[in-house]
Amino acid sequence: MNAPSPDTLGDAVDESLSISQALWSRAERIAALVCVDPVGLGGICLKACAGPIRDAWLAALKSLAQGAPVITVPASVSEDRLIGGLALEASLASGTLMATKGLLASADGGFLIIRMAERLDTWAVAEITSAIDRGAVQVERTGLSTQHPAEFACIALDESEPHEPETASALTDRLAFHITLGHAGQLAPPTFAVFPGEVVAARQSLPTIEIDDPLVEAIVSACASLGIQSLRAPLFCLRTARAAAALDGVETVEPEHIIEACSLVLGTVPTAQPNKEHPENPPPPPEQSTEDKSTSDPSDPDSLSDIIVDAVRGLALQGLLGLSKTADRANHNANAGKAGNLRRDARKGRRDRPRRGRAQRGATIDLSETLRAAAPLQKLRKRKPGQRLRIKPEDIQTKRYKHNAQSSVIFAVDASGSSAMARMSEAKGAVEQLLAECYVRRDTVALVAFRGTQADIVLPPTQSLVMAGRRLAGLPGGGGTPLASGLRLAHELADAELKRGKTPHLVILSDGRGNVALDGTSDRGTLDADIKRVSRRFLLSGFNTLYFDTSKRPSERSRELAGALGADYRFLPFADAAAISRTVRTSMNER
């Protein structure tokens, strides 16, 4: 193979750097626009790992903020710290209930920077989105009710990897812009070309900026053409266009401001799912003549709408919209990485809300939360002379933590019959793919094969890809089908993994045609009774189970067996390793 010429390499480097420069210019412009209209635009979701590029962007954003409060929120923030709560020391000292000011209220009139936003708990996302919608935060405690103004722009820093969950869509839907600086890592941290004085002048002139109705119609038409479902998207485009006009020092929004605003906002908004009734490859639209292209008028709403759609799609083709995604991918990312069930623990994991009640074995009393629970009730309780505080058992709060349990995927594969080798080959490939992808979460994969008169654990639960390859090499196939034995052994293995604190997921590959009972005989009545007994265990356990029907045609026997097991039935007669592992991952994430 011929080596690339120096000119070719130089062109590739220049193209890569030009994309990075374009990404940085886009990030710079968005920062300035948000500083012009922080509350109206909601904020920014910035997808970038910690490093000099992100630090430079944040530093420039703070300089454009012109002294506005910039509050940083960690992903593990507590409820009282985020929204405020009871001021314990002040309340005990004064004898009256007094409230603290949380981070949301402290960010009023400025910026709220959320670090590792993809790890925010659901309750924290709910509180932040509620504050964005209402412009205020409500503090409700026993005997205490107060409200603080909280109007701010939210900067969500997303550090997720491709296989990890992204920031919750409930939060990102309320942010006008999405930036990715993934390609900009090749550059040294640049400086902004926008000066703080320009932002101040634009902010002052923003209320006087006007926009004509035809331009508003063009925005709505472009959103409909792109299949965008979010009702906030056209409003964000409108506000962005007005902020861009103010930043450029003009009094009226021009068509170029509309095109720029839609390119910045619409490119990263999830689109509607395509209509499955439409053909996959529709005929191409008739080509527009050169004369028509040259006479397209941006002032015409229809022409401007077409220009906007072309601009957004053109940016996507150039790779400048790093976070552009469809609704399918958005839904997948919302569940990605959540294969293990959420477990609450008294010793390990991330800090969770405290638990009321006496401390059980291994638990620790949360002193500050206990005092906060007791303080509002002191006036109602009889106290001995000199006793300033009386705590009752129902006031006690214990510390609690939470973490996602590790997952264990258990394959039960029918290794009997003429197609046994094909099934084992695909199961082996799926095991290896899942092991490679689950290594980060420390999940395990196991394989049970049943043939002849009994089932065997071919691969015990492991994280080792090397061990899996060694154990799965040269597996024999053929013989009878001890279906009940295979199901029972798979269930026992899953039950053992559950007792170890893991979340088991069962995957069964079979045509459902068993012919060997648990006692080794071929009696049909005994076999049916054994399968019913094992199926009852599956239903009682409630394990997440996938059943792949490997018959040449959909088998009613397999459907009934999947229903008895409480399994998700999939007809996959020609399943390859990639399809099996992809289906298993999706099932684990949805669980």
mmCIF file of C-alpha atoms in Angstrom, residues 50-423:
data_model
loop_
_atom_site.group_PDB
_atom_site.id
_atom_site.type_symbol
_atom_site.label_atom_id
_atom_site.label_comp_id
_atom_site.label_asym_id
_atom_site.label_seq_id
_atom_site.Cartn_x
_atom_site.Cartn_y
_atom_site.Cartn_z
ATOM 1 C CA ALA A 50 -11.884 18.321 32.281
ATOM 2 C CA GLY A 51 -8.836 19.980 30.744
ATOM 3 C CA PRO A 52 -7.307 23.248 29.544
ATOM 4 C CA ILE A 53 -9.827 23.736 26.742
ATOM 5 C CA ARG A 54 -12.842 23.522 29.060
ATOM 6 C CA ASP A 55 -11.112 25.624 31.717
ATOM 7 C CA ALA A 56 -10.338 28.315 29.137
ATOM 8 C CA TRP A 57 -13.950 28.373 27.967
ATOM 9 C CA LEU A 58 -15.296 28.612 31.531
ATOM 10 C CA ALA A 59 -12.820 31.363 32.420
ATOM 11 C CA ALA A 60 -13.866 33.370 29.353
ATOM 12 C CA LEU A 61 -17.541 32.845 30.207
ATOM 13 C CA LYS A 62 -16.971 34.202 33.711
ATOM 14 C CA SER A 63 -15.229 37.269 32.290
ATOM 15 C CA LEU A 64 -18.207 37.922 29.985
ATOM 16 C CA ALA A 65 -20.586 37.510 32.946
ATOM 17 C CA GLN A 66 -19.350 40.890 34.249
ATOM 18 C CA GLY A 67 -19.480 40.220 37.983
ATOM 19 C CA ALA A 68 -22.708 38.189 37.961
ATOM 20 C CA PRO A 69 -22.728 35.377 40.546
ATOM 21 C CA VAL A 70 -21.243 32.121 39.285
ATOM 22 C CA ILE A 71 -22.194 29.211 41.543
ATOM 23 C CA THR A 72 -20.720 25.715 41.161
ATOM 24 C CA VAL A 73 -22.832 22.666 42.057
ATOM 25 C CA PRO A 74 -21.271 19.201 42.517
ATOM 26 C CA ALA A 75 -23.164 16.148 41.310
ATOM 27 C CA SER A 76 -23.335 14.792 44.884
ATOM 28 C CA VAL A 77 -24.975 17.936 46.296
ATOM 29 C CA SER A 78 -27.361 17.434 49.209
ATOM 30 C CA GLU A 79 -30.944 18.664 49.220
ATOM 31 C CA ASP A 80 -30.451 21.311 51.919
ATOM 32 C CA ARG A 81 -27.333 22.588 50.150
ATOM 33 C CA LEU A 82 -29.102 22.826 46.779
ATOM 34 C CA ILE A 83 -32.465 24.390 47.664
ATOM 35 C CA GLY A 84 -31.914 25.523 51.248
ATOM 36 C CA GLY A 85 -33.278 24.262 54.520
ATOM 37 C CA LEU A 86 -33.372 24.881 58.224
ATOM 38 C CA ALA A 87 -30.588 27.045 59.666
ATOM 39 C CA LEU A 88 -29.910 24.799 62.644
ATOM 40 C CA GLU A 89 -27.544 26.938 64.729
ATOM 41 C CA ALA A 90 -29.471 30.156 64.136
ATOM 42 C CA SER A 91 -32.812 28.491 64.917
ATOM 43 C CA LEU A 92 -31.542 26.936 68.154
ATOM 44 C CA ALA A 93 -29.924 30.190 69.231
ATOM 45 C CA SER A 94 -32.925 32.418 68.487
ATOM 46 C CA GLY A 95 -35.704 30.012 69.334
ATOM 47 C CA THR A 96 -37.426 30.734 66.004
ATOM 48 C CA LEU A 97 -37.240 28.840 62.719
ATOM 49 C CA MET A 98 -34.802 30.369 60.241
ATOM 50 C CA ALA A 99 -34.014 29.190 56.702
ATOM 51 C CA THR A 100 -30.715 28.886 54.837
ATOM 52 C CA LYS A 101 -30.169 30.071 51.284
ATOM 53 C CA GLY A 102 -29.342 27.214 48.908
ATOM 54 C CA LEU A 103 -27.140 27.233 45.822
ATOM 55 C CA LEU A 104 -30.088 27.772 43.462
ATOM 56 C CA ALA A 105 -31.087 30.990 45.194
ATOM 57 C CA SER A 106 -27.439 32.085 45.417
ATOM 58 C CA ALA A 107 -27.179 31.838 41.612
ATOM 59 C CA ASP A 108 -30.043 34.323 41.115
ATOM 60 C CA GLY A 109 -29.094 36.756 38.368
ATOM 61 C CA GLY A 110 -26.036 34.743 37.329
ATOM 62 C CA PHE A 111 -24.867 31.294 36.303
ATOM 63 C CA LEU A 112 -25.256 27.846 37.859
ATOM 64 C CA ILE A 113 -22.407 25.536 36.793
ATOM 65 C CA ILE A 114 -23.178 21.842 37.372
ATOM 66 C CA ARG A 115 -20.125 19.599 37.374
ATOM 67 C CA MET A 116 -20.601 16.017 36.136
ATOM 68 C CA ALA A 117 -24.220 16.807 35.338
ATOM 69 C CA GLU A 118 -24.749 13.301 33.938
ATOM 70 C CA ARG A 119 -24.526 11.956 37.520
ATOM 71 C CA LEU A 120 -27.185 14.195 39.036
ATOM 72 C CA ASP A 121 -29.845 12.356 41.018
ATOM 73 C CA THR A 122 -33.417 12.497 39.783
ATOM 74 C CA TRP A 123 -34.576 14.680 42.673
ATOM 75 C CA ALA A 124 -31.800 17.211 41.981
ATOM 76 C CA VAL A 125 -32.750 17.388 38.290
ATOM 77 C CA ALA A 126 -36.368 17.961 39.343
ATOM 78 C CA GLU A 127 -35.433 20.821 41.694
ATOM 79 C CA ILE A 128 -33.200 22.534 39.114
ATOM 80 C CA THR A 129 -35.726 22.259 36.294
ATOM 81 C CA SER A 130 -38.476 23.510 38.600
ATOM 82 C CA ALA A 131 -36.369 26.557 39.480
ATOM 83 C CA ILE A 132 -35.707 27.205 35.764
ATOM 84 C CA ASP A 133 -39.436 27.045 34.970
ATOM 85 C CA ARG A 134 -40.660 29.135 37.914
ATOM 86 C CA GLY A 135 -37.717 31.467 38.428
ATOM 87 C CA ALA A 136 -37.851 30.673 42.132
ATOM 88 C CA VAL A 137 -37.090 27.902 44.589
ATOM 89 C CA GLN A 138 -39.524 26.780 47.282
ATOM 90 C CA VAL A 139 -38.230 25.522 50.651
ATOM 91 C CA GLU A 140 -40.724 23.346 52.535
ATOM 92 C CA ARG A 141 -39.803 21.910 55.916
ATOM 93 C CA THR A 142 -41.718 21.037 59.080
ATOM 94 C CA GLY A 143 -43.038 24.347 60.348
ATOM 95 C CA LEU A 144 -41.065 26.270 57.701
ATOM 96 C CA SER A 145 -42.138 27.515 54.266
ATOM 97 C CA THR A 146 -40.271 30.134 52.295
ATOM 98 C CA GLN A 147 -39.466 31.048 48.700
ATOM 99 C CA HIS A 148 -36.357 32.612 47.159
ATOM 100 C CA PRO A 149 -35.968 34.107 43.664
ATOM 101 C CA ALA A 150 -33.741 31.941 41.439
ATOM 102 C CA GLU A 151 -33.361 33.176 37.864
ATOM 103 C CA PHE A 152 -30.139 31.916 36.333
ATOM 104 C CA ALA A 153 -28.493 30.352 33.293
ATOM 105 C CA CYS A 154 -27.533 26.720 33.807
ATOM 106 C CA ILE A 155 -24.169 25.446 32.507
ATOM 107 C CA ALA A 156 -24.324 21.636 32.621
ATOM 108 C CA LEU A 157 -20.847 20.083 32.289
ATOM 109 C CA ASP A 158 -21.270 16.604 30.805
ATOM 110 C CA GLU A 159 -18.210 14.347 31.143
ATOM 111 C CA SER A 160 -19.882 11.106 30.066
ATOM 112 C CA GLU A 161 -18.184 8.592 27.794
ATOM 113 C CA PRO A 162 -20.006 7.078 24.776
ATOM 114 C CA HIS A 163 -21.079 3.990 26.763
ATOM 115 C CA GLU A 164 -22.241 6.026 29.783
ATOM 116 C CA PRO A 165 -25.531 7.873 30.422
ATOM 117 C CA GLU A 166 -25.711 11.497 29.343
ATOM 118 C CA THR A 167 -27.277 14.402 31.216
ATOM 119 C CA ALA A 168 -31.001 13.932 31.856
ATOM 120 C CA SER A 169 -33.154 15.070 28.937
ATOM 121 C CA ALA A 170 -35.489 16.897 31.350
ATOM 122 C CA LEU A 171 -32.620 19.314 32.016
ATOM 123 C CA THR A 172 -31.041 19.537 28.547
ATOM 124 C CA ASP A 173 -34.448 20.243 26.955
ATOM 125 C CA ARG A 174 -34.522 23.489 28.948
ATOM 126 C CA LEU A 175 -31.086 24.598 27.717
ATOM 127 C CA ALA A 176 -30.918 26.340 24.352
ATOM 128 C CA PHE A 177 -27.441 25.202 23.360
ATOM 129 C CA HIS A 178 -25.360 22.028 23.312
ATOM 130 C CA ILE A 179 -21.613 22.272 22.762
ATOM 131 C CA THR A 180 -19.032 19.566 22.376
ATOM 132 C CA LEU A 181 -15.331 20.403 22.543
ATOM 133 C CA GLY A 182 -14.208 16.861 21.799
ATOM 134 C CA HIS A 183 -12.477 17.828 18.534
ATOM 135 C CA ALA A 184 -10.967 20.973 19.980
ATOM 136 C CA GLY A 185 -8.476 19.077 22.138
ATOM 137 C CA GLN A 186 -5.813 19.480 19.420
ATOM 138 C CA LEU A 187 -5.661 23.211 19.961
ATOM 139 C CA ALA A 188 -3.952 25.253 22.635
ATOM 140 C CA PRO A 189 -6.516 27.113 24.786
ATOM 141 C CA PRO A 190 -7.472 30.116 22.623
ATOM 142 C CA THR A 191 -8.852 33.441 23.789
ATOM 143 C CA PHE A 192 -12.278 34.893 23.124
ATOM 144 C CA ALA A 193 -12.733 37.538 20.444
ATOM 145 C CA VAL A 194 -15.812 38.972 22.209
ATOM 146 C CA PHE A 195 -15.199 41.701 24.767
ATOM 147 C CA PRO A 196 -17.251 42.149 27.957
ATOM 148 C CA GLY A 197 -18.191 45.679 26.933
ATOM 149 C CA GLU A 198 -19.944 44.367 23.820
ATOM 150 C CA VAL A 199 -22.014 41.978 25.942
ATOM 151 C CA VAL A 200 -23.055 44.765 28.326
ATOM 152 C CA ALA A 201 -24.159 46.995 25.454
ATOM 153 C CA ALA A 202 -26.056 44.125 23.814
ATOM 154 C CA ARG A 203 -27.835 43.278 27.068
ATOM 155 C CA GLN A 204 -29.005 46.880 27.417
ATOM 156 C CA SER A 205 -30.332 47.053 23.850
ATOM 157 C CA LEU A 206 -31.968 43.581 23.872
ATOM 158 C CA PRO A 207 -35.474 44.772 24.972
ATOM 159 C CA THR A 208 -35.669 47.103 21.961
ATOM 160 C CA ILE A 209 -34.775 44.498 19.308
ATOM 161 C CA GLU A 210 -37.656 43.857 16.889
ATOM 162 C CA ILE A 211 -38.402 40.880 14.647
ATOM 163 C CA ASP A 212 -40.846 40.650 11.755
ATOM 164 C CA ASP A 213 -43.615 38.058 11.690
ATOM 165 C CA PRO A 214 -42.403 36.354 8.444
ATOM 166 C CA LEU A 215 -39.103 35.533 10.151
ATOM 167 C CA VAL A 216 -40.972 33.943 13.053
ATOM 168 C CA GLU A 217 -42.971 31.870 10.552
ATOM 169 C CA ALA A 218 -39.714 30.702 8.950
ATOM 170 C CA ILE A 219 -38.438 29.432 12.312
ATOM 171 C CA VAL A 220 -41.620 27.451 12.984
ATOM 172 C CA SER A 221 -41.626 26.016 9.452
ATOM 173 C CA ALA A 222 -37.973 24.934 9.753
ATOM 174 C CA CYS A 223 -38.670 23.167 13.061
ATOM 175 C CA ALA A 224 -41.554 21.289 11.467
ATOM 176 C CA SER A 225 -39.436 20.320 8.442
ATOM 177 C CA LEU A 226 -36.679 18.961 10.672
ATOM 178 C CA GLY A 227 -39.173 16.902 12.691
ATOM 179 C CA ILE A 228 -38.364 18.661 15.984
ATOM 180 C CA GLN A 229 -40.863 17.841 18.718
ATOM 181 C CA SER A 230 -39.692 20.196 21.470
ATOM 182 C CA LEU A 231 -41.891 23.283 21.765
ATOM 183 C CA ARG A 232 -39.033 25.143 23.425
ATOM 184 C CA ALA A 233 -36.819 24.902 20.330
ATOM 185 C CA PRO A 234 -38.533 27.635 18.221
ATOM 186 C CA LEU A 235 -38.696 29.927 21.257
ATOM 187 C CA PHE A 236 -34.964 29.435 21.836
ATOM 188 C CA CYS A 237 -34.316 30.194 18.154
ATOM 189 C CA LEU A 238 -36.305 33.399 18.426
ATOM 190 C CA ARG A 239 -34.482 34.565 21.545
ATOM 191 C CA THR A 240 -31.114 33.597 20.075
ATOM 192 C CA ALA A 241 -31.803 35.616 16.934
ATOM 193 C CA ARG A 242 -32.688 38.683 19.025
ATOM 194 C CA ALA A 243 -29.563 38.254 21.157
ATOM 195 C CA ALA A 244 -27.429 37.886 17.994
ATOM 196 C CA ALA A 245 -28.887 41.087 16.563
ATOM 197 C CA ALA A 246 -28.194 42.917 19.823
ATOM 198 C CA LEU A 247 -24.634 41.590 19.873
ATOM 199 C CA ASP A 248 -24.122 42.809 16.295
ATOM 200 C CA GLY A 249 -25.373 46.284 17.227
ATOM 201 C CA VAL A 250 -28.498 46.386 15.012
ATOM 202 C CA GLU A 251 -32.062 47.199 15.996
ATOM 203 C CA THR A 252 -33.918 44.664 13.831
ATOM 204 C CA VAL A 253 -33.422 40.927 13.403
ATOM 205 C CA GLU A 254 -32.172 40.108 9.903
ATOM 206 C CA PRO A 255 -32.504 36.784 8.004
ATOM 207 C CA GLU A 256 -28.821 35.982 8.670
ATOM 208 C CA HIS A 257 -29.530 36.187 12.405
ATOM 209 C CA ILE A 258 -32.371 33.672 11.977
ATOM 210 C CA ILE A 259 -30.131 31.296 10.036
ATOM 211 C CA GLU A 260 -27.375 31.544 12.635
ATOM 212 C CA ALA A 261 -29.777 31.075 15.549
ATOM 213 C CA CYS A 262 -31.410 27.997 14.054
ATOM 214 C CA SER A 263 -28.022 26.509 13.188
ATOM 215 C CA LEU A 264 -26.867 26.909 16.784
ATOM 216 C CA VAL A 265 -30.061 25.658 18.432
ATOM 217 C CA LEU A 266 -31.782 23.173 16.139
ATOM 218 C CA GLY A 267 -28.767 21.060 15.276
ATOM 219 C CA THR A 268 -28.722 19.412 18.697
ATOM 220 C CA VAL A 269 -32.441 19.099 19.438
ATOM 221 C CA PRO A 270 -33.754 15.478 19.320
ATOM 222 C CA THR A 271 -35.859 14.940 16.210
ATOM 223 C CA ALA A 272 -39.027 12.953 15.798
ATOM 224 C CA GLN A 273 -38.789 9.289 14.926
ATOM 225 C CA PRO A 274 -39.316 8.646 11.236
ATOM 226 C CA ASN A 275 -42.669 7.314 10.138
ATOM 227 C CA LYS A 276 -42.179 3.582 9.606
ATOM 228 C CA GLU A 277 -44.947 3.525 7.019
ATOM 229 C CA HIS A 278 -42.810 5.569 4.682
ATOM 230 C CA PRO A 279 -40.357 3.710 2.439
ATOM 231 C CA GLU A 280 -36.799 3.474 3.742
ATOM 232 C CA ASN A 281 -35.357 4.871 0.505
ATOM 233 C CA PRO A 282 -37.807 7.474 -0.821
ATOM 234 C CA PRO A 283 -37.228 8.813 -4.306
ATOM 235 C CA PRO A 284 -35.014 11.905 -4.353
ATOM 236 C CA PRO A 285 -36.800 15.243 -4.771
ATOM 237 C CA PRO A 286 -36.635 16.870 -8.184
ATOM 238 C CA GLU A 287 -33.511 18.921 -8.645
ATOM 239 C CA GLN A 288 -33.911 22.639 -8.407
ATOM 240 C CA SER A 289 -32.754 24.526 -11.435
ATOM 241 C CA THR A 290 -29.778 26.833 -11.239
ATOM 242 C CA GLU A 291 -32.043 29.766 -11.981
ATOM 243 C CA ASP A 292 -34.294 28.941 -9.025
ATOM 244 C CA LYS A 293 -31.310 28.604 -6.649
ATOM 245 C CA SER A 294 -29.866 31.911 -7.644
ATOM 246 C CA THR A 295 -33.174 33.718 -7.167
ATOM 247 C CA SER A 296 -34.025 32.301 -3.704
ATOM 248 C CA ASP A 297 -35.034 35.212 -1.501
ATOM 249 C CA PRO A 298 -34.096 34.956 2.213
ATOM 250 C CA SER A 299 -36.824 37.463 3.029
ATOM 251 C CA ASP A 300 -39.449 34.966 1.831
ATOM 252 C CA PRO A 301 -40.504 32.687 4.750
ATOM 253 C CA ASP A 302 -40.592 29.533 2.598
ATOM 254 C CA SER A 303 -37.182 30.194 1.048
ATOM 255 C CA LEU A 304 -35.707 31.131 4.418
ATOM 256 C CA SER A 305 -37.084 27.941 5.951
ATOM 257 C CA ASP A 306 -35.367 25.871 3.242
ATOM 258 C CA ILE A 307 -32.106 27.748 3.826
ATOM 259 C CA ILE A 308 -32.315 27.025 7.571
ATOM 260 C CA VAL A 309 -32.927 23.312 6.996
ATOM 261 C CA ASP A 310 -30.007 23.092 4.565
ATOM 262 C CA ALA A 311 -27.735 24.960 6.986
ATOM 263 C CA VAL A 312 -28.547 22.652 9.912
ATOM 264 C CA ARG A 313 -28.100 19.504 7.830
ATOM 265 C CA GLY A 314 -24.899 20.869 6.321
ATOM 266 C CA LEU A 315 -23.387 21.413 9.767
ATOM 267 C CA ALA A 316 -24.336 17.871 10.727
ATOM 268 C CA LEU A 317 -22.597 16.485 7.642
ATOM 269 C CA GLN A 318 -19.444 18.478 8.463
ATOM 270 C CA GLY A 319 -19.307 16.954 11.944
ATOM 271 C CA LEU A 320 -19.703 20.287 13.728
ATOM 272 C CA LEU A 321 -22.711 19.196 15.786
ATOM 273 C CA GLY A 322 -21.088 16.771 18.182
ATOM 274 C CA LEU A 323 -24.222 16.288 20.264
ATOM 275 C CA SER A 324 -26.747 15.985 17.439
ATOM 276 C CA LYS A 325 -28.944 12.982 18.089
ATOM 277 C CA THR A 326 -32.269 11.473 17.184
ATOM 278 C CA ALA A 327 -34.974 10.556 19.618
ATOM 279 C CA ASP A 328 -33.951 6.886 19.472
ATOM 280 C CA ARG A 329 -30.395 7.657 20.570
ATOM 281 C CA ALA A 330 -31.624 10.102 23.192
ATOM 282 C CA ASN A 331 -33.843 7.451 24.712
ATOM 283 C CA HIS A 332 -31.000 4.930 24.623
ATOM 284 C CA ASN A 333 -28.603 7.330 26.333
ATOM 285 C CA ALA A 334 -31.140 8.095 29.003
ATOM 286 C CA ASN A 335 -30.962 4.465 30.086
ATOM 287 C CA ALA A 336 -27.394 3.595 29.150
ATOM 288 C CA GLY A 337 -25.146 2.351 31.924
ATOM 289 C CA LYS A 338 -28.002 1.532 34.297
ATOM 290 C CA ALA A 339 -27.929 -2.218 33.966
ATOM 291 C CA GLY A 340 -27.407 -2.773 37.678
ATOM 292 C CA ASN A 341 -30.315 -2.159 40.041
ATOM 293 C CA LEU A 342 -29.984 0.753 42.436
ATOM 294 C CA ARG A 343 -29.037 -0.499 45.892
ATOM 295 C CA ARG A 344 -29.124 1.459 49.121
ATOM 296 C CA ASP A 345 -26.457 0.750 51.664
ATOM 297 C CA ALA A 346 -25.420 2.009 55.084
ATOM 298 C CA ARG A 347 -21.691 2.082 54.336
ATOM 299 C CA LYS A 348 -20.730 2.490 50.674
ATOM 300 C CA GLY A 349 -21.749 4.433 47.598
ATOM 301 C CA ARG A 350 -22.896 7.974 46.999
ATOM 302 C CA ARG A 351 -24.605 9.907 49.776
ATOM 303 C CA ASP A 352 -28.387 9.546 49.702
ATOM 304 C CA ARG A 353 -31.151 11.179 51.657
ATOM 305 C CA PRO A 354 -31.075 10.193 55.351
ATOM 306 C CA ARG A 355 -33.412 7.556 56.683
ATOM 307 C CA ARG A 356 -35.738 8.155 59.599
ATOM 308 C CA GLY A 357 -35.735 5.636 62.426
ATOM 309 C CA ARG A 358 -33.400 4.039 64.919
ATOM 310 C CA ALA A 359 -29.956 3.119 63.734
ATOM 311 C CA GLN A 360 -29.788 -0.464 62.593
ATOM 312 C CA ARG A 361 -26.702 -2.629 62.532
ATOM 313 C CA GLY A 362 -23.936 -0.991 60.524
ATOM 314 C CA ALA A 363 -25.760 2.355 60.200
ATOM 315 C CA THR A 364 -24.491 5.698 61.505
ATOM 316 C CA ILE A 365 -26.628 8.434 63.038
ATOM 317 C CA ASP A 366 -26.681 11.629 60.988
ATOM 318 C CA LEU A 367 -26.375 14.172 63.793
ATOM 319 C CA SER A 368 -27.055 17.333 61.795
ATOM 320 C CA GLU A 369 -30.169 15.891 60.136
ATOM 321 C CA THR A 370 -31.394 14.583 63.496
ATOM 322 C CA LEU A 371 -31.080 18.052 65.017
ATOM 323 C CA ARG A 372 -32.841 19.597 62.026
ATOM 324 C CA ALA A 373 -35.738 17.176 62.449
ATOM 325 C CA ALA A 374 -36.038 17.946 66.176
ATOM 326 C CA ALA A 375 -35.595 21.735 66.126
ATOM 327 C CA PRO A 376 -39.039 22.764 64.741
ATOM 328 C CA LEU A 377 -40.839 20.756 67.459
ATOM 329 C CA GLN A 378 -39.043 22.068 70.554
ATOM 330 C CA LYS A 379 -41.743 24.592 71.468
ATOM 331 C CA LEU A 380 -44.325 21.800 71.526
ATOM 332 C CA ARG A 381 -42.287 19.490 73.759
ATOM 333 C CA LYS A 382 -42.025 19.673 77.492
ATOM 334 C CA ARG A 383 -38.439 20.135 78.593
ATOM 335 C CA LYS A 384 -36.857 19.840 81.992
ATOM 336 C CA PRO A 385 -35.425 22.971 83.614
ATOM 337 C CA GLY A 386 -32.172 23.853 81.871
ATOM 338 C CA GLN A 387 -32.823 21.468 79.009
ATOM 339 C CA ARG A 388 -32.574 23.381 75.726
ATOM 340 C CA LEU A 389 -33.192 20.494 73.378
ATOM 341 C CA ARG A 390 -35.272 17.336 73.600
ATOM 342 C CA ILE A 391 -34.796 14.611 71.004
ATOM 343 C CA LYS A 392 -37.251 11.745 70.589
ATOM 344 C CA PRO A 393 -36.651 8.414 68.802
ATOM 345 C CA GLU A 394 -38.727 9.519 65.818
ATOM 346 C CA ASP A 395 -36.286 12.417 65.253
ATOM 347 C CA ILE A 396 -33.319 10.137 64.664
ATOM 348 C CA GLN A 397 -31.959 10.179 61.101
ATOM 349 C CA THR A 398 -29.367 7.684 59.887
ATOM 350 C CA LYS A 399 -26.885 8.099 57.061
ATOM 351 C CA ARG A 400 -27.643 6.240 53.895
ATOM 352 C CA TYR A 401 -25.742 5.683 50.665
ATOM 353 C CA LYS A 402 -26.654 4.276 47.256
ATOM 354 C CA HIS A 403 -24.848 2.602 44.396
ATOM 355 C CA ASN A 404 -25.651 0.637 41.258
ATOM 356 C CA ALA A 405 -25.185 -3.077 41.773
ATOM 357 C CA GLN A 406 -22.957 -4.969 39.369
ATOM 358 C CA SER A 407 -24.731 -7.001 36.703
ATOM 359 C CA SER A 408 -24.266 -10.641 35.814
ATOM 360 C CA VAL A 409 -25.391 -11.872 32.385
ATOM 361 C CA ILE A 410 -26.055 -15.625 32.335
ATOM 362 C CA PHE A 411 -26.454 -17.385 28.987
ATOM 363 C CA ALA A 412 -28.321 -20.717 28.879
ATOM 364 C CA VAL A 413 -27.645 -22.224 25.455
ATOM 365 C CA ASP A 414 -29.188 -25.310 23.873
ATOM 366 C CA ALA A 415 -26.107 -27.285 22.719
ATOM 367 C CA SER A 416 -28.093 -30.229 21.382
ATOM 368 C CA GLY A 417 -29.194 -31.126 17.877
ATOM 369 C CA SER A 418 -27.759 -30.382 14.462
ATOM 370 C CA SER A 419 -27.705 -26.577 14.882
ATOM 371 C CA ALA A 420 -25.890 -26.710 18.228
ATOM 372 C CA MET A 421 -22.554 -25.545 16.854
ATOM 373 C CA ALA A 422 -24.104 -22.452 15.260
ATOM 374 C CA ARG A 423 -25.884 -21.507 18.496
#
